[in-house]
Each structure stands twice: as C-alpha cells, then as structure tokens.
XYZ file of C-alpha atoms in Angstrom:
624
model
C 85.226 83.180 78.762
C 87.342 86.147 77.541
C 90.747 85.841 78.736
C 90.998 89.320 78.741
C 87.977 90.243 81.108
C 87.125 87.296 83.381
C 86.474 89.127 86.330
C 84.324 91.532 84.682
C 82.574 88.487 82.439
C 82.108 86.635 85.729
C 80.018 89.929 86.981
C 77.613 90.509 83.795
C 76.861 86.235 85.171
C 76.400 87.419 88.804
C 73.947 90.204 87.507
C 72.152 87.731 85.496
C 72.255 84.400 87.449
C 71.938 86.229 90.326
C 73.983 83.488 93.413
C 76.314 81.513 90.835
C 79.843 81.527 91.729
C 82.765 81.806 89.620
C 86.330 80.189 90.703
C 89.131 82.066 88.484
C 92.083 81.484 86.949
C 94.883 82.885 85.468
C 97.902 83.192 84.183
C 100.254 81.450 86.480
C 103.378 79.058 86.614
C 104.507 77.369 83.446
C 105.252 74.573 85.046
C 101.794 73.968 86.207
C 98.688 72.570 84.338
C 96.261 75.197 83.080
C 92.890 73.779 84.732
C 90.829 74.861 87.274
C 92.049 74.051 90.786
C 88.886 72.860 92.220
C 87.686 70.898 89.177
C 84.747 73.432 88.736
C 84.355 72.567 85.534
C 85.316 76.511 84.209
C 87.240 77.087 81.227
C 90.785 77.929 82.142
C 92.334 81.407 81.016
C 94.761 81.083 77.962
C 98.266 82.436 78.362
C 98.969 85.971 76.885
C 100.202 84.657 73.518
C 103.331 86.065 71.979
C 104.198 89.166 71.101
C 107.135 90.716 68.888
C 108.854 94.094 70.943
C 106.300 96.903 69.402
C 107.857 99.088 67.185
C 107.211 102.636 67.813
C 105.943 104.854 65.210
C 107.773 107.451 63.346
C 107.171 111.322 64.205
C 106.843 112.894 60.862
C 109.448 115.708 59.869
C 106.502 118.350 59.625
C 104.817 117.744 62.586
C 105.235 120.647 64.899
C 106.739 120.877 68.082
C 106.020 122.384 70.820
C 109.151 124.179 72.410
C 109.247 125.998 76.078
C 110.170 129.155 74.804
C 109.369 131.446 77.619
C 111.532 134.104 76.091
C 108.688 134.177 73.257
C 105.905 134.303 75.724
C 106.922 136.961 77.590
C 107.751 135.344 81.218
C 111.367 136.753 81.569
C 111.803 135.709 84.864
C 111.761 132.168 83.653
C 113.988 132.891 81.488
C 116.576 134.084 84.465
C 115.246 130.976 86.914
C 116.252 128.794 83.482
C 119.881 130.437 83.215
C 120.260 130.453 87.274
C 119.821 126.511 87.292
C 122.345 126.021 84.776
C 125.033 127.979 86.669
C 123.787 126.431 90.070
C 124.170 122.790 88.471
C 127.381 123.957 87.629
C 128.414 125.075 90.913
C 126.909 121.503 92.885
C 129.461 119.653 90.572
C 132.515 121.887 91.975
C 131.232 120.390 95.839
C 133.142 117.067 94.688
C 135.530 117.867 92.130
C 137.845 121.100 92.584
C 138.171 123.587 89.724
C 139.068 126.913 90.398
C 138.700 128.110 87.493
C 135.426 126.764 86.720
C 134.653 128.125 89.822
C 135.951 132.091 88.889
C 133.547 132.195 86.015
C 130.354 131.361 88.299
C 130.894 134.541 89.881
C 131.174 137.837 89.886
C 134.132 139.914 91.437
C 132.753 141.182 94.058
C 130.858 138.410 94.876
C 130.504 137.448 98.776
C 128.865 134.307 100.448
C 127.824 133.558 104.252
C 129.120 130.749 105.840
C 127.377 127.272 103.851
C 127.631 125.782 107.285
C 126.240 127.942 109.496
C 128.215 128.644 113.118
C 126.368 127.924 116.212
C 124.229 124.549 114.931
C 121.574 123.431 117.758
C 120.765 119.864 117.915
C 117.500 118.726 117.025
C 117.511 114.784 117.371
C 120.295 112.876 118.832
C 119.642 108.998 119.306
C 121.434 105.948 118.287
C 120.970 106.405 114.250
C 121.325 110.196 113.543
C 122.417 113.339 114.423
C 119.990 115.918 113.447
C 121.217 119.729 113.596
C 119.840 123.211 112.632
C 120.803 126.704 112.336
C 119.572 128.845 115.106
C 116.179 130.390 115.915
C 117.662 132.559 118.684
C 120.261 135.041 118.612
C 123.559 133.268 118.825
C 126.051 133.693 121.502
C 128.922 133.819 119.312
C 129.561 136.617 117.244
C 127.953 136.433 113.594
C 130.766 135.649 110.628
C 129.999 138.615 107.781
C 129.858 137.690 104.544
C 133.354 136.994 102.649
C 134.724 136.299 99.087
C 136.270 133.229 100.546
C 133.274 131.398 102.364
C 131.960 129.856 99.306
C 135.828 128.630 98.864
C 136.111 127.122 102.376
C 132.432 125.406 102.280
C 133.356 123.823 98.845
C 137.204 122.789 100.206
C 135.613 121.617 103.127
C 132.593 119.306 102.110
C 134.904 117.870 99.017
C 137.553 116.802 101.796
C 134.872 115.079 103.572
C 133.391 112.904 100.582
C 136.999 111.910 99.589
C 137.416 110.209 102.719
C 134.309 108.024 102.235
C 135.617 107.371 98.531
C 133.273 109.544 96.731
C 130.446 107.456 97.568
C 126.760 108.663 97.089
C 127.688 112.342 96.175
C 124.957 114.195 95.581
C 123.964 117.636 95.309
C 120.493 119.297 93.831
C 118.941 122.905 93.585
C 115.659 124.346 92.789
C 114.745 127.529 92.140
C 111.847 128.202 93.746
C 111.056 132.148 93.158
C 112.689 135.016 90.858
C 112.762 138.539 91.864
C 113.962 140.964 89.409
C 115.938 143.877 90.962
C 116.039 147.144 91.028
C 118.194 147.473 87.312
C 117.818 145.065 83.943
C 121.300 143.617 85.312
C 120.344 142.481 88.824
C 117.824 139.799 89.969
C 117.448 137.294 92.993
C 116.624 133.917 93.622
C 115.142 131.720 96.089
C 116.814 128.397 95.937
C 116.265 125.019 97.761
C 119.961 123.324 98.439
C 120.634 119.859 98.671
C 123.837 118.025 99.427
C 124.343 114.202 100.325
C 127.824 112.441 100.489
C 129.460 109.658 102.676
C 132.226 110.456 104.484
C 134.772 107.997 105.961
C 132.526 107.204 108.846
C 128.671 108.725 107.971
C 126.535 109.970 105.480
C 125.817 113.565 105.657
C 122.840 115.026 104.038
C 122.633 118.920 104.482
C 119.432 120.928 103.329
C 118.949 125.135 103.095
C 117.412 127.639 101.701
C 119.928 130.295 99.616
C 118.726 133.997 99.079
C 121.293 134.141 95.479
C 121.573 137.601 94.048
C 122.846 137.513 90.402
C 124.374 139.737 87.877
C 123.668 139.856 84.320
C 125.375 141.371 81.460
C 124.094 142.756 77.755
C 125.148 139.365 76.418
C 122.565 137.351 75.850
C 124.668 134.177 75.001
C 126.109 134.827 78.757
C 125.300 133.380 81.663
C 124.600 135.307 84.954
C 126.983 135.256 87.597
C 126.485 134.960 91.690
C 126.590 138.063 93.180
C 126.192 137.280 96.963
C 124.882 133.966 98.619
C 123.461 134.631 102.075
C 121.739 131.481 104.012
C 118.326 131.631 105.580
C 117.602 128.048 106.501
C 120.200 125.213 107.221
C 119.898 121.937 108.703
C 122.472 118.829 108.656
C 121.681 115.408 109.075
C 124.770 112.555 110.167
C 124.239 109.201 110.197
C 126.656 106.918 112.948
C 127.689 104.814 110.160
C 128.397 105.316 106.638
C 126.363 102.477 104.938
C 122.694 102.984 104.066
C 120.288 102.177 107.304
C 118.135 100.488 104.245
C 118.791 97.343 102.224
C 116.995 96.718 99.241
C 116.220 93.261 99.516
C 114.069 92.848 96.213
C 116.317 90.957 94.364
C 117.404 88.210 97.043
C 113.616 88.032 98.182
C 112.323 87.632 94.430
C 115.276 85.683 92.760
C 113.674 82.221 93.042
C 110.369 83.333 91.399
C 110.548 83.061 87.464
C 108.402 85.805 86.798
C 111.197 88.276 88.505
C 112.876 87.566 85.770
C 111.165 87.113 83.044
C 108.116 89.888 84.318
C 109.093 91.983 86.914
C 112.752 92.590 86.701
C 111.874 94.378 83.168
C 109.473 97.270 84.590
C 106.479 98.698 83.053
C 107.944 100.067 80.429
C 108.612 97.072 78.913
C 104.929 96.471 78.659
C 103.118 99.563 78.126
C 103.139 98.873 74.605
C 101.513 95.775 75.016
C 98.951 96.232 77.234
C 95.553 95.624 76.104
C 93.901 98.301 77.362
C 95.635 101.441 78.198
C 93.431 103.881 80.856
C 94.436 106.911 82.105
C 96.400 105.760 85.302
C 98.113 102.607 83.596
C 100.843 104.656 82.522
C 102.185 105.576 85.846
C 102.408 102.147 87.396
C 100.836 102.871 90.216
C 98.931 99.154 90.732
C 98.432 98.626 94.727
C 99.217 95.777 96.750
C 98.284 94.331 100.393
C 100.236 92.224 102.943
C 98.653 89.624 105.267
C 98.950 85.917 106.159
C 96.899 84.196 104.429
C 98.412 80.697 104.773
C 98.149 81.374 109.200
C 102.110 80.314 109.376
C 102.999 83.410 110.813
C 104.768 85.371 107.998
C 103.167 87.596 106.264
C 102.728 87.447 102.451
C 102.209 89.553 99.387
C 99.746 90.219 96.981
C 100.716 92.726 94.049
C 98.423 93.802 91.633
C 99.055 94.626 87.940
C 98.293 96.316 84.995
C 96.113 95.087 82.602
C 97.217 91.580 81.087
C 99.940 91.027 83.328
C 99.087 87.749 85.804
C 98.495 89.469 89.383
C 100.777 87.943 91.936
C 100.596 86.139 95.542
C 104.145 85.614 96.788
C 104.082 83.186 100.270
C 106.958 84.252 102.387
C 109.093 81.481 103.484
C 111.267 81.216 106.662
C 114.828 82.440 105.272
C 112.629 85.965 103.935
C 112.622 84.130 100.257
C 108.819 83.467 98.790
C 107.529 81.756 96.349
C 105.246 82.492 93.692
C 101.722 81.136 94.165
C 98.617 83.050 92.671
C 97.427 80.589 90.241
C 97.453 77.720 92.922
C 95.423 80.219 94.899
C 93.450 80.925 91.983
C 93.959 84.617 92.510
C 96.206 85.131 89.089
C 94.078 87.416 87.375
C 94.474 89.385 84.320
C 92.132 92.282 84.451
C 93.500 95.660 85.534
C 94.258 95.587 88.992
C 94.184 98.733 90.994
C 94.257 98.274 94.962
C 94.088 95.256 97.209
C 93.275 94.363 100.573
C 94.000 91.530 103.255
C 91.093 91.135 105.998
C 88.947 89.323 107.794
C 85.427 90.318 106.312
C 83.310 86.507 107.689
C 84.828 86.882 110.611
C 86.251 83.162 110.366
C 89.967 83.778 111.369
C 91.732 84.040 108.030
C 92.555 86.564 105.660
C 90.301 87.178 102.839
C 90.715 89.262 99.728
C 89.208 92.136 98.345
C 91.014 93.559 95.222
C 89.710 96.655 93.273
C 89.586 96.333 89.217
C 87.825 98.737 86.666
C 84.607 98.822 87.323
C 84.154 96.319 90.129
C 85.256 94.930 93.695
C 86.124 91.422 93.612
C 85.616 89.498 96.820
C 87.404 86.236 97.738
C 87.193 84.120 100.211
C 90.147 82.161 102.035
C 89.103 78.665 101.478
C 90.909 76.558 104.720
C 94.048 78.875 103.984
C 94.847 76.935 100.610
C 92.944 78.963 98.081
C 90.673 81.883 97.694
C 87.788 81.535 95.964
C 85.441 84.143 94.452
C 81.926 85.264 95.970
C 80.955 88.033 94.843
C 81.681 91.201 92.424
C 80.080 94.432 93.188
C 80.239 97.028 90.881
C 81.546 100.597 90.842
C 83.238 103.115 89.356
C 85.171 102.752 86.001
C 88.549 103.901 87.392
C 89.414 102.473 90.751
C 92.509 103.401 92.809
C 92.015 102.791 96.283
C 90.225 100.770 99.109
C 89.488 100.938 102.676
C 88.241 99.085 105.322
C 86.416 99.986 108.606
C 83.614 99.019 110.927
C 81.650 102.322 110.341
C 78.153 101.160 111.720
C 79.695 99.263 114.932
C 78.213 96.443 113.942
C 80.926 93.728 114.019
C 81.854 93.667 110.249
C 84.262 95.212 108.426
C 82.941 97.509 105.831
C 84.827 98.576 102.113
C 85.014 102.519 100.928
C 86.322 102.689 97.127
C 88.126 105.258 95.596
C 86.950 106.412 92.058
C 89.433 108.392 89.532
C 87.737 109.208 86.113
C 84.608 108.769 84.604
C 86.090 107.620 81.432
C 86.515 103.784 81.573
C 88.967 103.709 78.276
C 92.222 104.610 77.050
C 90.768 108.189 75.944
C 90.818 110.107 79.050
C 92.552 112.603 78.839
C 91.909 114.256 82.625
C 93.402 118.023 83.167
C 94.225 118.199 78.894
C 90.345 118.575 78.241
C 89.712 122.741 77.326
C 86.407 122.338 79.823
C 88.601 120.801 82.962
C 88.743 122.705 86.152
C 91.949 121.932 87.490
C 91.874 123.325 90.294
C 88.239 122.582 91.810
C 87.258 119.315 89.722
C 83.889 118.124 90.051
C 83.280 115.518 86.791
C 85.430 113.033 88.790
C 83.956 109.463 89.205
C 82.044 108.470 92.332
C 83.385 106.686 95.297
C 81.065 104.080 97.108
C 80.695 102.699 100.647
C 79.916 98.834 100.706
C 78.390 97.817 104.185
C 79.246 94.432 104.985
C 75.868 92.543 105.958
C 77.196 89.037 106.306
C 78.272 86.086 104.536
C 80.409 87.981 103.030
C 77.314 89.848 101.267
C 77.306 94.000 100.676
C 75.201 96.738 99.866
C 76.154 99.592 98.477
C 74.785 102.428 100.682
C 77.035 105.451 99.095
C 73.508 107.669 99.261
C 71.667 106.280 102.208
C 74.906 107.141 104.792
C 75.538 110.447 103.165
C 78.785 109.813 101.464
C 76.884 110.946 98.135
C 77.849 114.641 99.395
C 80.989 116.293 97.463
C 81.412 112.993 95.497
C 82.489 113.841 92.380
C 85.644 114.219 92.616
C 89.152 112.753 91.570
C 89.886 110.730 94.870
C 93.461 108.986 94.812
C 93.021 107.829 98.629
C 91.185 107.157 101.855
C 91.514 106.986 105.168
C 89.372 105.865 108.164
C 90.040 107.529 112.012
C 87.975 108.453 115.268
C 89.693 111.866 114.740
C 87.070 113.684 117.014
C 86.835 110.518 119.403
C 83.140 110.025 119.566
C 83.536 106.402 119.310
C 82.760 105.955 115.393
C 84.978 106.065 112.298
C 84.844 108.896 110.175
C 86.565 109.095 106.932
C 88.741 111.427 104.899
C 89.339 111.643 101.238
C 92.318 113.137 98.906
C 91.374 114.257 95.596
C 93.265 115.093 92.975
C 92.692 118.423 90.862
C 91.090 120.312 94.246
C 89.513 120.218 98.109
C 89.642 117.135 99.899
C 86.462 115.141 101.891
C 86.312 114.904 105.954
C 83.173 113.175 106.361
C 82.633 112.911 109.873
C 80.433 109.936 111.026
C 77.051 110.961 112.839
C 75.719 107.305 113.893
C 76.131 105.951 110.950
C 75.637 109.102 108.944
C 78.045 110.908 107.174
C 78.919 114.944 106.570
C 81.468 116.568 104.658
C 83.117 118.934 107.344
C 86.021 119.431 105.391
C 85.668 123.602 105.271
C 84.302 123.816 108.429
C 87.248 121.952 109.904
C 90.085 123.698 107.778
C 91.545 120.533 106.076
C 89.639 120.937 102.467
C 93.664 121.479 101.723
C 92.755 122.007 97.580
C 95.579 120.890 96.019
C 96.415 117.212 94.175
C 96.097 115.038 96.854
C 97.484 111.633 95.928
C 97.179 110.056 100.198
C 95.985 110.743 103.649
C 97.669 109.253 107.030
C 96.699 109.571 110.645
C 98.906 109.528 113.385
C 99.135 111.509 116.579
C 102.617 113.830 115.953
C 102.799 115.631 118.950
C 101.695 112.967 121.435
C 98.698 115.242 122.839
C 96.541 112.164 122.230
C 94.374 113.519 119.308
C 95.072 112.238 115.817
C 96.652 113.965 113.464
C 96.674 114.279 109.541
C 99.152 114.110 106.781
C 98.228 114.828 103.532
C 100.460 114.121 100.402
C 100.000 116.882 97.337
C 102.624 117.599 94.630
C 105.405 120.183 95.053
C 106.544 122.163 92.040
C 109.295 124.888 92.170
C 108.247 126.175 88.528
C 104.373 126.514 90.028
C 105.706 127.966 92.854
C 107.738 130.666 90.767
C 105.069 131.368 88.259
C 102.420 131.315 90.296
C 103.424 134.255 92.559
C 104.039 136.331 89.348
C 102.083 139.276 88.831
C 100.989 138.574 84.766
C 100.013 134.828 86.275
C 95.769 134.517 85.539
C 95.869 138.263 86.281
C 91.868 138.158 85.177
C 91.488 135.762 87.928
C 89.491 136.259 90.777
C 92.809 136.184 93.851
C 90.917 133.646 95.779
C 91.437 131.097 92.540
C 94.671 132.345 92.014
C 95.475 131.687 95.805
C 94.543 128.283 94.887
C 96.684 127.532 92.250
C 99.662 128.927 94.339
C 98.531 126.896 96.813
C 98.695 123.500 94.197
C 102.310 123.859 94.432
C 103.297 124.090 97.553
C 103.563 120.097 98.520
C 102.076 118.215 101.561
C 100.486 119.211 104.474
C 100.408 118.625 108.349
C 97.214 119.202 110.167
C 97.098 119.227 114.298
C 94.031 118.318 115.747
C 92.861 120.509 118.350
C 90.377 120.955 120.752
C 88.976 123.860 118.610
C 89.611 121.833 115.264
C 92.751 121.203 112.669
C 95.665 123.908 112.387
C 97.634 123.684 109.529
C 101.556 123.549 111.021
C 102.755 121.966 107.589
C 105.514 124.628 107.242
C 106.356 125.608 110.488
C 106.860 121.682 111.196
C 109.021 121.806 107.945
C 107.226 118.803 106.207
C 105.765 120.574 103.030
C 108.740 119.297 100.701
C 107.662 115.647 99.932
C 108.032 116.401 96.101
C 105.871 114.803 93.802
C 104.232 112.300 96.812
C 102.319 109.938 96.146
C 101.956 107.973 99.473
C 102.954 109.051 102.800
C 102.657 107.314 106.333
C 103.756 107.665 110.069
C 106.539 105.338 111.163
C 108.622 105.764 113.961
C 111.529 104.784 112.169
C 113.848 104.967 115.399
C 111.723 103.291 117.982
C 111.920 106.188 119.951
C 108.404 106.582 120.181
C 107.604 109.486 118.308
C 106.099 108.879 114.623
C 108.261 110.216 111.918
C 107.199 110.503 107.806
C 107.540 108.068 104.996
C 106.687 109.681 101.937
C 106.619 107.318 98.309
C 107.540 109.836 95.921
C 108.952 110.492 91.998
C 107.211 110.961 88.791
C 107.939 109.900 84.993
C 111.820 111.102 84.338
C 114.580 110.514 81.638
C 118.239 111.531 82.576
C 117.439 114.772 80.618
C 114.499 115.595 83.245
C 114.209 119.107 84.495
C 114.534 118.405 88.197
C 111.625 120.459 88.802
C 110.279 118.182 91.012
C-alpha cells in the first residue's frame, strides 16, 4: 500500500473487490507499535521519513517584477487613497503617543474636525458584559457642537488618557479607505474612511468604530503628502466591556501541551510544512483543513477530530475531565495521511454512537464507531477532486441521515490555478467541480443521487459551504450553497426533489461566498440567513470608478462592485428574503471565511461569529 494514498488505494480495491473492507492506519504515536490494531493482517503505513528544512530557490536578478504602480496606469485616485493611508496611519499612532508636532504636519491650517465622540450617544445593548452605544438617528435634543480646530486635539488627549490608565494595553487603531472623490480643483479630494480604535482602559476595553467623510489638501509637490482638511463623522458607535481583561481565553496551549505532536507538529503552523507537502492543490496553501466535534468514546465530553493537509497524520484528541486530551487517532485507526478537507461526527446506523465521515480528494470516507474504541472503515464513495465541505440531513424523511459534499475545482493537482486562468469568469464561474448528495440507504450503504433529486441544477460551481434548513417550513430540509467566484444555490426541497430558487427568492447574493448560517435574528420565528463573502476597501474604491470595465455591460459591473462589499443578512419573510445586511450593520466581516449565530450573552437573541483573515506579512496592506 502507498503510504501516501491509502484511502484513495483502499477505494480503486472497493471498486474492484466490490464488499472488502479496509481497516487504516497511520501515522500516529511514536511510542506505539506500527501494526494494525485489529490484527487485519494490512500492511501498516510507514512514517513520513526525514526531511532536511527545504531551501527556497533563488529569484534571478533579471526576472521582472511586477510593481503596483497605479501612477503608471492611470488610476490617480489610487494614487491619493495610497498617500491618504499613509497620513491616516500616521495620525492612529498619535491616539496613544502625543506629538504635537507630528500632529501639525498632518494638517492643514485651517483644518477643522467634528467631535470623534459624538454628543448625545443612545444605548443600543446594555447587559451584564457590554455596553453598546451609537450616535443618533434622530435629531438630538442638545444643541449640535460645529466643527473646531481643536476637536481632533481633545478626541486624541482624551482617548490617550484613557489607554494610559489601563497601561497601554491592547492599543489599537486601523483605517481603510474605502472610496476617493476628487474635488472640485487638482488640490482638493475626499475620502471615505472606515475608523477603528481598541484600547483598555483602567477598568474596560473600549472598541469604537465610524465612518470619517476626510477632505484633503494637496500641494504641487509630488514628494508631499496631503494634509486633512476637515474631518466630519457620519457613523459612530462605542463598545465597553465591564471589565478590562479579554471575555476570551485562548486555551490551546494548556489543552494541547500534553500531546507531543503540539509540539513537535502543530505548534509550528503550516508554514513550516508547505514545502514539504507531497502534493500541493489549490486550497492547501491556505490551511483551511476542517474539523468536527462529538463524543465518540459516550463519556460525556466531547472530542476532536482535526483534519490535515496532505502528509500530515490527521488527529483525534479525547477530552479528559480537567479540559486536557490526549492524542489518540492511530489507536482509533483514524490517523490518516491523505489530504483531509472536512469532517463530520454523526450517527449515520442509527446505533447510538458517533460515526465518522471525513471528506478527502476525491472521495468520502465512512467509518464506523466500533463499541466506542475504534472506527473502522466501510466504505469510500467517490466524488469530486477538490472537497471542502460536508453536510448532513435527513432530506427524504426517511430516518437516516443523508451527506451533501462540497466540490472546489476540477483540477485534482497542484496546477490549478483558479481566477489566474485568461478564460476564468470571476465573477459568474461555472467550470467549478460538482457537488453530490449521498442518500443514506442503510448499513451504512449510499447512493449517490446528485441527478435523480435535482441537485444536478446550477452545479458547477465553486462551492466553499453548505447548509441544510426548513427555511419555508413545509416540513422538509432544503439546502443552500455558497460559491465562490459568483451566485449562490437555494435548492428548496419538493418531496424529495430539489430546485434552485435562489433568483426567485433574492439570495443568489453573487459574490465569494466562503459559508452559510441559519438562525432566526429577529425572533419572528422564520429562519434567517447569513452569508460570509470577502470585503475589500480597494474593490470597493475601484470599482465605483468611472474608467473601471467601462466596456462592461453595468449589470456585470454592478456585480463586481457588489464582490466587495462583504457578508450579507437575509430576513425571511412571508413574501420571501430581504436583504437588511447594511441596514443591520453586519456587511464588515472582512475577508470571512466562516460565520455562525451564537448568542454569546445568553440573552436570547443570536449574535455573529465570523472566522476571518487571509495570508499577511507585517508589511501587509491592511486592505482587508
């Protein structure tokens, strides 16, 4: 047996051998012996051997760069959104450290600024953990403060006397420029900007969030940069905190510490191994490997199963009483080495335990919990070549939990190259690879009936994530899909039959959709959806640029505006979904690749959770 493939070696036997089964095992504790754990006879799967650190290759002298110049291409207002962000970085460090005569040269000499903290704020959420306060809808009682030279001054004296008595702690404080207007002379432009400040005081943290209409003044000198002209503030909101540690402990290290693969696997990151892997496909560079949570040994703790990237051991971590676990995937026989992409924890015989269902290239693996010691493998059932999510429901009412998978690209290697090929529509892919619906008929047996239910409708597309609700309440599970590179899937289930209602229902939401959550927001009793996209303040500048695709038909370049504007919040209604994503305020999730509803508070209403970051280096742009 390849040690590299065994899952997809024990499938090619399946397809030929028809009912053999094939107990794995893999790369596990070296303190263990490497055989089989039920004696089965099958060759066990030789450790990784090792490797020397891989030396990275030297970029020739003459090979050509490719600079952001957008001087040279003609998009001057990038050029003034470029030289804005360096004076606003500027400006966030003076919010913690007081210079006033770093401060003079920001701006100009007439320059005037409303209040940073607005008069009047209403409370929007007041419980036990937070204080949550915005600026006013309504016309305010008090009388408005005008513009002054000096607000700017006070806001800056103010929030820096404030983080000194919590020590400096967790000072923060971030901009984005998020559209450029040039004004009415060569020496005048404005800017859109999204504000963010965070800092502990002596008894909170404080987080405060705005939008900033920033005029700016130029001068001839190129080698200049611009100076604020007037700040005025059209959205505000504070956040406070009752105490001024973190509500959140990372517990990672305390949990993990007793495992030796922390150390010696984990604890270095994927970065450490990219170079190594053995294969390298088109998602194994973002480290985006899924796990599931379930007790599978029935003592009342749930456990962990995290899968991996290709050649790394995936791991089963048994939670013990004190919140420790221990390590235990090759005594489970579930240590596998072949590029692991989602995972699942459920029932699927019907027996009481948990069994497992984990996603690879190509093919579903499923396991079954053996007495709550081990998991053994039944069956394989192929799919597409790039795998990234699974889930579960009863669609057909029949008593059995059925699988939907989640297909990526079509390209099973380390070639694809996605939204770089010449030919790719970005934003209304189709060459995607398909997804599949696996009924469950037993015995832990499955057909795939993709076609037969309808699901083969619209499915060619770049799905990241699925999700499975009664969102019109007809009794039955339907099912909606995020795609990446364009409109999403809301197949809604007809007895067993599936159609893609997506348009007709107003939640198609084309974008890069990387997750999908249900959960009923306003507490009307109808289920809601949350859909997680990308947010980009340089798309959302260039995009509303008049020389942006101006050969485009406006209903595509609508859509590419529309790629940047982040997540979205759909209320079900009685007449069908309204899209309340910005009036709710919930479009900023960044670059979000997971979101959920938790009611974080326990107060009964279900707030967001939203997973989000991208590849960085401390010289990142911040532009998302």
């Amino acid at each position: 047996m390849s040690s590299s493939h065994p899952i997809r070696f024990f499938f090619r036997a399946l397809s030929c051998a028809g009912a053999s089964i094939l107990l794995l095992s893999g790369c596990g504790e070296k303190d263990e012996p490497e055989t089989s754990p039920t004696g089965s006879g099958v060759p066990p799967v030789s450790p990784a051997p090792q490797t020397p650190e891989p030396t990275l290759p030297e970029v020739p002298p003459s090979t050509p760069r490719v600079q952001d110049d957008p001087a040279s291409d003609g998009w001057e207002t990038e050029v003034l959104a470029s030289e804005a962000t360096k004076q606003l970085k500027a400006l966030g460090k003076l919010f913690f450290k007081k210079d006033r005569v770093a401060l003079k040269t920001l701006l100009a000499p007439d320059f005037t600024s409303d209040p940073l903290v607005p008069a009047g704020l209403q409370p929007a959420l007041q419980d036990h953990l937070f204080l949550v306060e915005r600026k006013a809808t309504t016309p305010s009682a008090l009388p408005p403060v005008p513009a002054h030279p000096n607000e700017l001054t006070k806001a800056l004296d103010a929030i820096r006397a404030l983080s000194l008595s919590g020590h400096g702690k967790d000072q923060h404080a971030h901009f984005k420029v998020v559209t450029v207007s040039p004004g009415p002379s060569s020496n005048t432009f404005q800017t859109e900007v999204i504000a963010s400040l965070s800092f502990s005081t002596e008894k909170a943290l404080v987080e405060h969030h705005a939008t900033w209409l920033v005029r700016w003044n130029r001068t001839p000198d190129q080698n200049t940069l611009p100076t604020l002209a007037s700040l005025s503030v059209r959205d505000f909101s504070r956040t406070t905190t009752k105490r001024n540690t973190p509500l959140y402990t990372d517990v990672s290290a305390s949990a993990l510490d007793g495992t030796p693969c922390y150390h010696s696997q984990l604890g270095l990151g994927l970065n450490h191994w990219l170079g190594r892997l053995p294969v390298r496909a088109m998602l194994n560079r973002f480290g985006t490997p899924g796990l599931a949570m379930g007790d599978v040994n029935g003592d009342g703790l749930d456990d962990l199963y995290l899968c991996q990237e290709p050649g790394l051991p995936n791991r089963l971590f048994l939670q013990e009483l004190d919140g420790t676990v221990k390590e235990a995937s090759k005594a489970w026989g579930i240590d596998w080495i072949d590029d692991s992409r989602s995972a699942l924890f459920l029932d699927l015989d019907n027996d009481g335990d948990q069994d497992l269902v984990v996603a690879l290239y190509g093919v579903v693996v499923i396991a079954r919990n053996d007495n709550r010691r081990q998991f053994t493998v039944v069956t394989a059932l192929p799919c597409s070549p790039s795998t990234t999510m699974l889930a579960a429901a009863d669609y057909d009412r029949d008593g059995l939990l059925d699988l939907y998978v989640c297909g990526y690209t079509q390209d099973n290697g380390g070639a694809s190259i996605g939204a770089a090929d010449e030919r790719f529509v970005y934003h209304d892919a189709g060459n995607g690879a398909p997804n599949s619906l696996f009924r469950n008929k037993g015995n832990l047996t499955f057909e795939d009936v993709t076609t037969s239910t309808g699901l083969d409708q619209n499915n060619r597309r770049w799905s990241f994530a699925a999700s499975w609700e009664d969102y019109d309440e007809d009794g039955d599970q339907d099912l909606y899909v995020a795609n990446d590179y364009g409109r999403n899937n809301l197949y809604r289930n007809n007895g067993g039959k599936f159609v893609d209602v997506a348009s007709v229902a107003g939640v198609e939401d084309s974008a890069s959709g990387m997750s999908a959550s249900w959960g009923d927001y306003d507490r009307d009793g109808r289920m809601d959806l949350y859909v997680a996209n990308m947010f980009s303040a340089a798309g959302s500048r260039i995009t509303t640029q008049k020389q942006f695709k101006t050969a485009t038909d406006p209903v595509i370049r609508e859509r590419f505006r529309r790629f940047t504007r982040g997540n979205s919040l759909f209320r079900n209604t009685d007449k069908g979904f309204q899209d309340v994503s910005e009036q709710a305020g919930v479009t900023l999730g960044r670059w979000a690749w997971s979101s959920n509803f938790v009611d974080l508070n326990n107060d009964a209403w279900p707030d967001f959770v939203v997973a989000n970051g991208y590849l960085s280096s401390e010289t990142d742009s911040g532009d998302l």
